[in-house]
Every structure is written in structure tokens, then in C-alpha cells.
Coordinates of N, CA and C and ligand atoms in Angstrom, one line a residue:
M1 N -15.7 -12.9 1.0 CA -16.8 -11.8 1.1 C -16.2 -10.5 0.6
T2 N -16.9 -9.9 -0.3 CA -16.4 -8.5 -0.7 C -17.0 -7.5 0.2
L3 N -16.2 -6.7 0.7 CA -16.6 -5.6 1.6 C -16.6 -4.3 0.8
R4 N -17.6 -3.5 0.9 CA -17.7 -2.2 0.2 C -17.8 -1.1 1.2
L5 N -17.4 0.1 0.8 CA -17.6 1.2 1.7 C -19.0 1.4 2.1
G6 N -19.2 1.6 3.4 CA -20.6 1.8 4.0 C -21.1 0.5 4.5
D7 N -20.5 -0.7 4.1 CA -21.0 -2.0 4.7 C -20.7 -2.0 6.2
T8 N -21.5 -2.8 6.9 CA -21.2 -3.2 8.3 C -20.2 -4.3 8.2
V9 N -19.0 -4.1 8.9 CA -18.0 -5.2 8.8 C -18.4 -6.4 9.6
P10 N -18.0 -7.6 9.2 CA -18.4 -8.8 10.0 C -17.6 -8.9 11.3
N11 N -18.3 -9.4 12.3 CA -17.6 -9.7 13.6 C -16.9 -11.0 13.5
F12 N -15.9 -11.2 14.4 CA -15.3 -12.5 14.5 C -14.6 -12.7 15.9
T13 N -14.3 -13.9 16.2 CA -13.6 -14.2 17.5 C -12.3 -14.9 17.0
Q14 N -11.2 -14.5 17.4 CA -9.9 -15.1 17.0 C -8.8 -14.9 18.0
A15 N -7.9 -15.8 18.0 CA -6.7 -15.6 18.9 C -5.8 -14.5 18.5
S16 N -5.1 -13.9 19.4 CA -4.2 -12.8 19.1 C -3.1 -12.8 20.1
T17 N -2.1 -12.0 19.9 CA -1.0 -11.8 20.9 C -1.5 -11.2 22.2
E18 N -2.7 -10.7 22.3 CA -3.2 -10.2 23.5 C -4.4 -11.1 24.0
G19 N -4.4 -12.4 23.6 CA -5.5 -13.3 24.0 C -6.6 -13.3 23.0
E20 N -7.7 -14.1 23.3 CA -8.8 -14.2 22.3 C -9.5 -12.8 22.2
I21 N -9.8 -12.5 21.0 CA -10.4 -11.2 20.7 C -11.8 -11.4 20.0
N22 N -12.8 -10.9 20.6 CA -14.1 -10.7 19.9 C -14.0 -9.3 19.3
F23 N -14.0 -9.2 18.0 CA -13.7 -8.0 17.4 C -14.6 -6.8 17.8
Y24 N -15.9 -7.0 17.8 CA -16.8 -5.9 18.1 C -16.6 -5.5 19.6
D25 N -16.4 -6.5 20.5 CA -16.2 -6.1 21.9 C -14.9 -5.3 22.0
W26 N -13.9 -5.8 21.4 CA -12.6 -5.2 21.5 C -12.6 -3.8 20.9
A27 N -13.3 -3.6 19.8 CA -13.4 -2.3 19.1 C -14.2 -1.3 20.0
G28 N -15.2 -1.8 20.7 CA -16.1 -0.9 21.5 C -16.6 0.3 20.6
D29 N -16.4 1.5 21.2 CA -16.9 2.7 20.5 C -15.8 3.4 19.7
S30 N -14.7 2.8 19.5 CA -13.5 3.4 18.9 C -13.6 3.2 17.3
W31 N -12.9 4.1 16.7 CA -12.5 3.8 15.3 C -11.4 2.7 15.3
V32 N -11.3 2.0 14.2 CA -10.4 0.9 14.1 C -9.6 0.9 12.8
V33 N -8.3 0.7 12.9 CA -7.5 0.3 11.7 C -7.1 -1.1 11.8
L34 N -7.7 -2.0 10.9 CA -7.4 -3.4 10.8 C -6.5 -3.6 9.6
F35 N -5.3 -4.1 9.8 CA -4.4 -4.2 8.6 C -3.7 -5.6 8.6
S36 N -3.6 -6.1 7.4 CA -3.1 -7.5 7.2 C -1.7 -7.5 6.7
H37 N -0.9 -8.6 7.0 CA 0.4 -8.8 6.5 C 0.6 -10.1 5.8
P38 N 1.5 -10.2 4.8 CA 1.6 -11.5 4.1 C 2.1 -12.6 5.1
A39 N 3.0 -12.3 6.0 CA 3.5 -13.4 6.8 C 4.4 -12.9 7.9
D40 N 4.6 -13.7 9.0 CA 5.6 -13.3 10.0 C 7.0 -13.4 9.5
F41 N 7.9 -12.7 10.2 CA 9.3 -12.8 9.9 C 9.6 -12.4 8.5
T42 N 8.9 -11.3 8.0 CA 9.2 -10.8 6.7 C 9.6 -9.3 6.9
P43 N 10.5 -8.8 6.0 CA 11.2 -7.6 6.3 C 10.3 -6.3 6.3
V44 N 9.5 -6.2 5.2 CA 8.7 -5.0 5.1 C 7.6 -5.0 6.2
C45 N 7.0 -6.1 6.5 CA 6.0 -6.2 7.6 C 6.7 -5.8 8.9
T46 N 7.9 -6.1 9.2 CA 8.6 -5.8 10.4 C 8.6 -4.3 10.6
T47 N 9.0 -3.6 9.5 CA 9.1 -2.1 9.6 C 7.7 -1.5 9.8
E48 N 6.7 -2.1 9.1 CA 5.3 -1.5 9.2 C 4.8 -1.7 10.7
L49 N 5.0 -2.9 11.3 CA 4.4 -3.1 12.6 C 5.1 -2.2 13.6
G50 N 6.4 -1.9 13.4 CA 7.2 -1.0 14.3 C 6.7 0.4 14.1
M51 N 6.4 0.8 12.9 CA 5.9 2.2 12.7 C 4.6 2.4 13.4
V52 N 3.7 1.4 13.2 CA 2.3 1.6 13.8 C 2.4 1.7 15.3
A53 N 3.4 0.9 15.9 CA 3.6 1.0 17.4 C 4.1 2.5 17.7
K54 N 5.0 3.0 16.9 CA 5.5 4.4 17.2 C 4.4 5.4 17.0
L55 N 3.4 5.1 16.2 CA 2.4 6.1 15.9 C 1.2 6.0 16.9
K56 N 1.3 5.2 17.9 CA 0.2 4.9 18.8 C -0.5 6.2 19.3
G57 N 0.4 7.2 19.7 CA -0.2 8.4 20.2 C -1.0 9.2 19.2
E58 N -0.6 9.1 17.9 CA -1.4 9.8 16.9 C -2.7 9.1 16.7
F59 N -2.7 7.7 16.7 CA -4.0 7.0 16.6 C -4.9 7.3 17.8
E60 N -4.3 7.3 19.0 CA -5.1 7.5 20.2 C -5.8 8.9 20.2
Q61 N -5.0 9.9 19.7 CA -5.6 11.3 19.7 C -6.8 11.3 18.8
R62 N -6.9 10.4 17.9 CA -8.1 10.4 16.9 C -9.1 9.4 17.4
G63 N -8.9 8.8 18.5 CA -9.9 7.8 19.0 C -9.8 6.5 18.2
V64 N -8.6 6.1 17.7 CA -8.5 4.9 16.9 C -7.7 3.8 17.6
K65 N -8.2 2.6 17.5 CA -7.4 1.4 17.9 C -6.8 0.7 16.7
T66 N -5.6 0.2 16.8 CA -5.0 -0.5 15.6 C -4.9 -2.0 16.0
I67 N -5.1 -2.8 14.9 CA -5.0 -4.3 15.1 C -4.5 -4.9 13.8
A68 N -3.4 -5.7 13.9 CA -2.8 -6.3 12.7 C -3.2 -7.7 12.6
L69 N -3.0 -8.3 11.4 CA -3.3 -9.7 11.2 C -2.3 -10.3 10.3
S70 N -1.8 -11.5 10.7 CA -1.0 -12.3 9.8 C -1.4 -13.8 9.9
V71 N -1.3 -14.5 8.9 CA -1.9 -15.9 8.9 C -1.2 -16.9 9.8
D72 N -0.1 -16.5 10.3 CA 0.7 -17.4 11.2 C 0.0 -17.5 12.6
D73 N 0.5 -18.4 13.5 CA -0.2 -18.6 14.7 C 0.4 -17.7 15.8
V74 N -0.2 -17.8 17.0 CA 0.3 -16.9 18.1 C 1.7 -17.2 18.5
D75 N 2.1 -18.4 18.6 CA 3.5 -18.7 19.0 C 4.5 -18.0 18.0
S76 N 4.2 -18.2 16.7 CA 5.0 -17.5 15.7 C 5.0 -16.0 15.9
H77 N 3.8 -15.4 16.1 CA 3.7 -14.0 16.3 C 4.6 -13.5 17.5
N78 N 4.5 -14.3 18.6 CA 5.2 -13.9 19.8 C 6.7 -13.9 19.5
G79 N 7.2 -14.9 18.8 CA 8.6 -14.9 18.4 C 9.0 -13.7 17.5
W80 N 8.1 -13.3 16.6 CA 8.3 -12.2 15.7 C 8.3 -10.9 16.4
V81 N 7.4 -10.8 17.4 CA 7.3 -9.5 18.2 C 8.6 -9.1 18.8
K82 N 9.3 -10.2 19.3 CA 10.7 -9.9 19.9 C 11.6 -9.2 18.9
D83 N 11.5 -9.8 17.6 CA 12.4 -9.2 16.6 C 12.0 -7.8 16.2
I84 N 10.7 -7.6 16.2 CA 10.2 -6.2 15.8 C 10.6 -5.2 16.8
E85 N 10.5 -5.6 18.1 CA 10.9 -4.7 19.2 C 12.4 -4.4 19.2
E86 N 13.2 -5.5 18.9 CA 14.6 -5.3 18.8 C 15.0 -4.4 17.7
T87 N 14.5 -4.7 16.5 CA 15.0 -4.1 15.3 C 14.4 -2.7 15.1
Q88 N 13.1 -2.5 15.5 CA 12.5 -1.2 15.2 C 12.5 -0.3 16.5
K89 N 13.2 -0.8 17.5 CA 13.4 0.0 18.7 C 12.0 0.6 19.3
T90 N 11.1 -0.3 19.5 CA 9.8 0.1 20.0 C 9.2 -1.1 20.7
S91 N 8.1 -0.9 21.5 CA 7.4 -2.1 22.0 C 6.0 -2.2 21.3
L92 N 5.6 -3.4 21.0 CA 4.4 -3.6 20.3 C 3.2 -3.4 21.3
N93 N 2.4 -2.4 21.0 CA 1.4 -1.9 21.9 C 0.0 -2.1 21.4
Y94 N -0.2 -3.1 20.5 CA -1.5 -3.4 20.0 C -1.4 -4.9 19.6
P95 N -2.6 -5.5 19.4 CA -2.6 -6.9 19.1 C -2.3 -7.3 17.7
I96 N -1.7 -8.5 17.5 CA -1.6 -9.1 16.2 C -2.5 -10.3 16.2
L97 N -3.5 -10.4 15.3 CA -4.4 -11.5 15.2 C -3.7 -12.7 14.6
A98 N -3.9 -13.9 15.1 CA -3.4 -15.1 14.4 C -4.5 -15.6 13.5
D99 N -4.1 -16.1 12.3 CA -5.2 -16.5 11.4 C -4.8 -17.8 10.7
P100 N -4.3 -18.8 11.4 CA -3.9 -20.0 10.6 C -5.0 -20.7 9.9
D101 N -6.2 -20.5 10.4 CA -7.4 -21.2 9.7 C -8.0 -20.2 8.6
K102 N -7.4 -19.1 8.5 CA -7.8 -18.1 7.5 C -9.2 -17.6 7.6
K103 N -9.7 -17.7 8.8 CA -11.1 -17.3 9.1 C -11.3 -15.8 8.8
V104 N -10.5 -15.0 9.4 CA -10.6 -13.6 9.2 C -10.2 -13.1 7.8
S105 N -9.1 -13.7 7.3 CA -8.7 -13.4 6.0 C -9.8 -13.6 5.0
D106 N -10.5 -14.7 5.1 CA -11.6 -15.0 4.2 C -12.7 -14.0 4.4
L107 N -13.1 -13.8 5.6 CA -14.2 -12.9 5.9 C -14.0 -11.5 5.3
Y108 N -12.7 -11.1 5.4 CA -12.4 -9.7 4.9 C -11.8 -9.7 3.5
D109 N -11.7 -10.9 2.9 CA -11.2 -10.9 1.5 C -9.8 -10.4 1.4
M110 N -8.9 -10.9 2.3 CA -7.6 -10.4 2.4 C -6.6 -11.3 1.5
I111 N -7.1 -12.4 1.1 CA -6.3 -13.3 0.2 C -6.7 -13.1 -1.2
H112 N -5.8 -12.6 -2.1 CA -6.1 -12.4 -3.5 C -5.4 -13.5 -4.3
P113 N -6.1 -14.5 -4.7 CA -5.4 -15.7 -5.2 C -4.5 -15.5 -6.4
N114 N -4.8 -14.5 -7.2 CA -3.9 -14.3 -8.3 C -2.6 -13.5 -8.0
A115 N -2.6 -13.0 -6.7 CA -1.4 -12.4 -6.2 C -0.6 -13.5 -5.5
N116 N -1.3 -14.2 -4.6 CA -0.7 -15.3 -3.8 C -1.8 -16.1 -3.2
N117 N -1.8 -17.4 -3.4 CA -2.9 -18.3 -3.0 C -3.0 -18.4 -1.5
N118 N -1.9 -18.3 -0.7 CA -1.9 -18.6 0.7 C -1.7 -17.4 1.6
L119 N -1.1 -16.4 1.1 CA -0.8 -15.3 2.0 C -1.7 -14.1 1.8
T120 N -1.9 -13.3 2.9 CA -2.8 -12.1 2.7 C -2.0 -11.0 2.1
V121 N -2.7 -10.2 1.3 CA -2.0 -9.0 0.8 C -2.0 -8.0 1.9
R122 N -1.5 -6.8 1.6 CA -1.5 -5.7 2.6 C -2.8 -4.9 2.5
S123 N -3.8 -5.4 3.2 CA -5.1 -4.8 3.2 C -5.1 -3.8 4.4
V124 N -5.8 -2.7 4.2 CA -6.1 -1.8 5.3 C -7.6 -1.5 5.3
F125 N -8.2 -1.6 6.5 CA -9.6 -1.3 6.7 C -9.8 -0.3 7.8
V126 N -10.4 0.9 7.4 CA -10.7 1.9 8.5 C -12.2 1.7 8.8
I127 N -12.5 1.5 10.0 CA -13.9 1.1 10.5 C -14.3 2.1 11.5
D128 N -15.5 2.6 11.4 CA -15.9 3.7 12.3 C -16.6 3.1 13.5
P129 N -17.0 3.9 14.5 CA -17.6 3.3 15.8 C -18.9 2.6 15.5
Q130 N -19.6 2.9 14.4 CA -20.8 2.1 14.1 C -20.5 0.8 13.4
K131 N -19.2 0.5 13.2 CA -18.7 -0.7 12.5 C -19.0 -0.7 11.0
K132 N -19.0 0.5 10.5 CA -19.1 0.7 9.1 C -17.8 0.9 8.5
L133 N -17.6 0.2 7.3 CA -16.3 0.3 6.6 C -16.2 1.7 5.9
R134 N -15.2 2.5 6.2 CA -15.1 3.8 5.7 C -13.9 4.0 4.7
L135 N -13.0 3.1 4.7 CA -11.8 3.2 3.8 C -11.2 1.8 3.6
T136 N -10.9 1.4 2.4 CA -10.1 0.2 2.2 C -9.0 0.6 1.2
I137 N -7.8 0.2 1.5 CA -6.7 0.3 0.6 C -6.0 -1.1 0.5
T138 N -5.6 -1.5 -0.7 CA -4.9 -2.7 -0.8 C -3.6 -2.5 -1.5
Y139 N -2.5 -2.9 -0.8 CA -1.2 -2.7 -1.3 C -0.6 -4.1 -1.7
P140 N 0.3 -4.2 -2.6 CA 1.0 -5.5 -2.9 C 2.0 -5.8 -1.8
A141 N 2.4 -7.1 -1.7 CA 3.3 -7.5 -0.7 C 4.6 -6.7 -0.7
S142 N 5.0 -6.3 -1.9 CA 6.4 -5.7 -2.0 C 6.4 -4.2 -1.7
T143 N 5.3 -3.6 -1.3 CA 5.2 -2.2 -1.0 C 4.7 -1.9 0.4
G144 N 5.6 -1.4 1.2 CA 5.2 -1.0 2.6 C 4.2 0.1 2.5
R145 N 3.3 0.1 3.5 CA 2.2 1.2 3.5 C 2.8 2.5 4.1
N146 N 2.0 3.6 3.8 CA 2.3 4.9 4.3 C 1.3 5.2 5.4
F147 N 1.6 5.0 6.6 CA 0.6 5.2 7.7 C 0.3 6.7 8.0
D148 N 1.2 7.6 7.5 CA 0.8 9.0 7.6 C -0.4 9.2 6.7
E149 N -0.5 8.6 5.5 CA -1.6 8.7 4.6 C -2.9 8.2 5.3
I150 N -2.8 7.1 6.0 CA -3.9 6.5 6.7 C -4.4 7.5 7.8
L151 N -3.5 8.1 8.5 CA -3.9 9.1 9.5 C -4.6 10.3 8.8
R152 N -4.0 10.7 7.7 CA -4.6 11.8 6.9 C -6.0 11.6 6.5
V153 N -6.3 10.4 6.1 CA -7.7 10.0 5.6 C -8.6 10.0 6.9
I154 N -8.1 9.5 8.0 CA -8.9 9.5 9.2 C -9.3 10.9 9.6
D155 N -8.3 11.8 9.5 CA -8.6 13.2 9.8 C -9.7 13.7 8.9
S156 N -9.6 13.4 7.6 CA -10.7 13.9 6.7 C -12.0 13.2 7.0
L157 N -12.0 11.9 7.3 CA -13.3 11.3 7.6 C -14.0 11.9 8.8
Q158 N -13.1 12.1 9.9 CA -13.7 12.6 11.1 C -14.2 14.1 11.0
L159 N -13.4 14.8 10.1 CA -13.9 16.2 9.9 C -15.2 16.3 9.1
T160 N -15.2 15.5 8.0 CA -16.4 15.6 7.1 C -17.6 14.9 7.7
D161 N -17.4 14.1 8.7 CA -18.6 13.5 9.4 C -19.3 14.6 10.2
N162 N -18.6 15.6 10.6 CA -19.1 16.7 11.5 C -19.3 18.0 10.9
H163 N -18.8 18.2 9.7 CA -19.0 19.6 9.1 C -19.3 19.3 7.6
Q164 N -20.1 20.3 7.0 CA -20.5 20.0 5.6 C -19.4 20.5 4.6
V165 N -18.3 19.8 4.8 CA -17.1 20.1 3.9 C -16.6 18.8 3.3
A166 N -15.8 18.9 2.3 CA -15.0 17.8 1.8 C -13.6 18.3 1.7
T167 N -12.6 17.3 1.5 CA -11.2 17.8 1.6 C -10.6 17.6 0.2
P168 N -9.9 18.6 -0.3 CA -9.4 18.6 -1.7 C -8.1 17.8 -1.8
V169 N -7.6 17.7 -3.0 CA -6.4 17.0 -3.3 C -5.2 17.3 -2.3
N170 N -4.6 16.3 -1.8 CA -3.4 16.4 -0.9 C -3.7 17.2 0.3
W171 N -5.0 17.3 0.7 CA -5.3 18.1 1.9 C -4.7 17.4 3.1
K172 N -4.3 18.3 4.1 CA -3.9 17.8 5.4 C -4.5 18.6 6.4
D173 N -4.6 18.1 7.6 CA -5.2 18.8 8.8 C -4.8 20.2 8.8
G174 N -5.7 21.2 8.8 CA -5.4 22.6 8.9 C -5.5 23.3 7.6
D175 N -5.5 22.6 6.5 CA -5.6 23.2 5.2 C -7.1 23.6 4.9
D176 N -7.3 24.5 3.9 CA -8.6 24.9 3.5 C -9.4 23.7 3.0
C177 N -10.7 23.7 3.1 CA -11.6 22.6 2.7 C -12.5 23.2 1.6
V178 N -13.3 22.2 0.9 CA -14.3 22.7 0.0 C -15.7 22.5 0.6
I179 N -16.5 23.4 0.3 CA -17.9 23.3 0.8 C -18.7 22.4 0.0
V180 N -19.5 21.5 0.6 CA -20.2 20.5 -0.2 C -21.2 21.2 -1.2
P181 N -21.3 20.7 -2.4 CA -22.1 21.4 -3.4 C -23.6 21.6 -3.1
S182 N -24.1 20.7 -2.2 CA -25.5 20.8 -1.9 C -26.0 22.1 -1.1
I183 N -25.0 22.8 -0.5 CA -25.4 24.0 0.2 C -25.3 25.2 -0.8
K184 N -26.4 25.8 -1.1 CA -26.4 26.9 -2.1 C -27.0 28.2 -1.5
D185 N -27.8 28.1 -0.5 CA -28.5 29.3 0.1 C -27.4 30.2 0.7
P186 N -27.3 31.5 0.3 CA -26.3 32.4 0.9 C -26.4 32.5 2.4
A187 N -27.7 32.5 2.9 CA -27.8 32.7 4.4 C -27.3 31.5 5.1
E188 N -27.5 30.3 4.5 CA -27.0 29.1 5.2 C -25.5 29.0 5.1
L189 N -24.9 29.5 3.9 CA -23.5 29.5 3.8 C -22.9 30.4 4.8
K190 N -23.5 31.6 5.0 CA -23.0 32.6 6.0 C -23.0 32.0 7.4
E191 N -24.1 31.3 7.7 CA -24.3 30.7 9.1 C -23.3 29.6 9.3
K192 N -23.2 28.7 8.3 CA -22.4 27.5 8.5 C -20.9 27.7 8.4
F193 N -20.5 28.8 7.6 CA -19.1 29.1 7.4 C -18.8 30.5 7.8
P194 N -18.8 30.8 9.1 CA -18.6 32.2 9.6 C -17.3 32.7 9.3
K195 N -16.3 31.9 9.0 CA -14.9 32.4 8.6 C -14.9 32.9 7.2
G196 N -16.0 32.7 6.5 CA -16.1 33.1 5.1 C -15.6 32.0 4.1
Y197 N -15.8 32.3 2.8 CA -15.4 31.4 1.8 C -15.1 32.1 0.5
E198 N -14.3 31.5 -0.4 CA -14.0 32.0 -1.7 C -14.7 31.2 -2.7
E199 N -15.5 31.9 -3.6 CA -16.2 31.2 -4.6 C -15.3 31.2 -5.9
V200 N -14.6 30.1 -6.1 CA -13.7 30.0 -7.3 C -14.6 29.8 -8.6
K201 N -15.5 28.9 -8.4 CA -16.6 28.6 -9.4 C -17.8 28.4 -8.5
P202 N -19.0 28.5 -9.0 CA -20.2 28.2 -8.2 C -20.2 26.8 -7.5
Y203 N -19.5 25.9 -8.1 CA -19.4 24.5 -7.5 C -18.1 24.3 -6.7
L204 N -17.2 25.3 -6.7 CA -15.9 25.1 -6.0 C -15.7 26.3 -5.1
R205 N -16.2 26.1 -3.8 CA -16.1 27.1 -2.8 C -15.1 26.7 -1.7
M206 N -14.1 27.5 -1.5 CA -13.0 27.1 -0.5 C -13.3 27.9 0.8
T207 N -13.1 27.1 1.9 CA -13.3 27.8 3.2 C -12.2 27.3 4.2
P208 N -11.8 28.1 5.2 CA -10.9 27.6 6.2 C -11.5 26.4 6.9
Q209 N -10.6 25.5 7.4 CA -11.1 24.3 8.1 C -12.0 24.7 9.2
P210 N -13.3 24.2 9.2 CA -14.2 24.7 10.2 C -13.9 24.5 11.7
N211 N -13.2 23.4 12.0 CA -12.9 23.1 13.4 C -11.5 23.5 13.9
K212 N -10.9 24.4 13.2 CA -9.6 24.9 13.6 C -9.7 26.4 14.1
Ligands
LIG301 C1 7.8 -8.4 3.4 O1 7.0 -8.2 4.3 O2 8.9 -8.0 3.5 C2 7.4 -9.2 2.2 C3 6.4 -10.2 2.3 C4 6.1 -10.9 1.2 C5 6.8 -10.6 0.0 C6 7.7 -9.6 -0.1 C7 8.1 -8.9 1.0

């Protein structure tokens, strides 16, 4: 199944290192980062899972739950978790889905046969509380993800959901934003952006981040 931005993501029930998970029930009203790994006991994945555990506080501050997936079974995951905890000096504080039947991998199109027939690529899905897909990024097996970038995009999504701004190149939380082009009325601009704005071009107006 090809998932596109704005689609409602499919629900599933699958075993995990924290017991059976019904995805919608588990997600509740939170944002979710669902991310897949090629296989257990692989070096890059080991570092990624450790980093996500260390970033738990950052995800929680943003109302985000994280959940990993690898096509191996729960027994294998449980053995791997011990290695992750030992080598990455952290404890795994979120579930890893088991997917030996590839049910979830197929539902979310995480296997790209021309890259590898059996293993999932490094997919990332950011899902909002309405279960809408808001971001997908696909990395090859040989490249570990940058989870700071994923946090950065979540900051942008949560900001732009609540304010009529967009975020420019390389934006990070606290930087100036751009005003959406649809607002043209000077009175509305003054009311919505009381901190003021700079009109670089009529279509390029910069304003301090509204919620800071
Ligand atoms: C890894 O996670 O280290 C990895 C997995 C598959 C291919 C290459 C690296």
C-alpha cells in the first residue's frame, strides 16, 4: 500500500517487545514516530534504537510516542534489546514491533524489493493525533537516520498547525518564520503578527516565531 501525506494510516494489531499492540489504541491522542529497521543485530540499527531511547524526553515534550519495527520476532528482539542497552548505555523505553509475517511492513510499504526483497528499508512515518500521515522519509540501509531532523520537522508541523506561518530553509525552533502567502490584508497581518514582520518581497514576509 502506498501511503501519501494526508492519508489516514492503517491500523494493525501486532506483537511487540511490550506485548500485543493495537496501533490506534496504543497511539491514543499522541503524535507517533513509527520507524523501521532492516534487521535485528545490525550495527547501524543498534545505534539508532539507542539514540531514540536517549531522546525520549525530547519526544515526550512534543507529545510524541515512538515505536520501532524490524521483521524479526519478539524473542530475537528481546535478545537484541540487551545488546542495545549494553552498547548504547541506555534502556529501551519504547516498543519494537515484531513483523515476521511482514503484515505491517506490507501495509506501510516498508519493503522496497529493488533495494532488498526481504528486509525493510529505514522508513520513518510521522503520524498526527488524527492518524493522518504528516511526514515520510526513506533512508537506505547503509545510512543511519538523523533523529534531530525528525524532531525539527515535528516542531515545524506542530507550529504550522496552530499559526499561519511556514518554516524556511534549515529553520529550527526559535528562528524567524515566513507568513503564509494567503494573508494579504494589512489589518489581518497586524492582528495575527503583533511582533511585526519584514516584507522582503510581497510574497516573502518574515516574522518572529509566533509562539515564542
Ligand atoms: C545496519 O543496520 O547496520 C545495516 C543493516 C543492513 C545493511 C547495512 C547495515
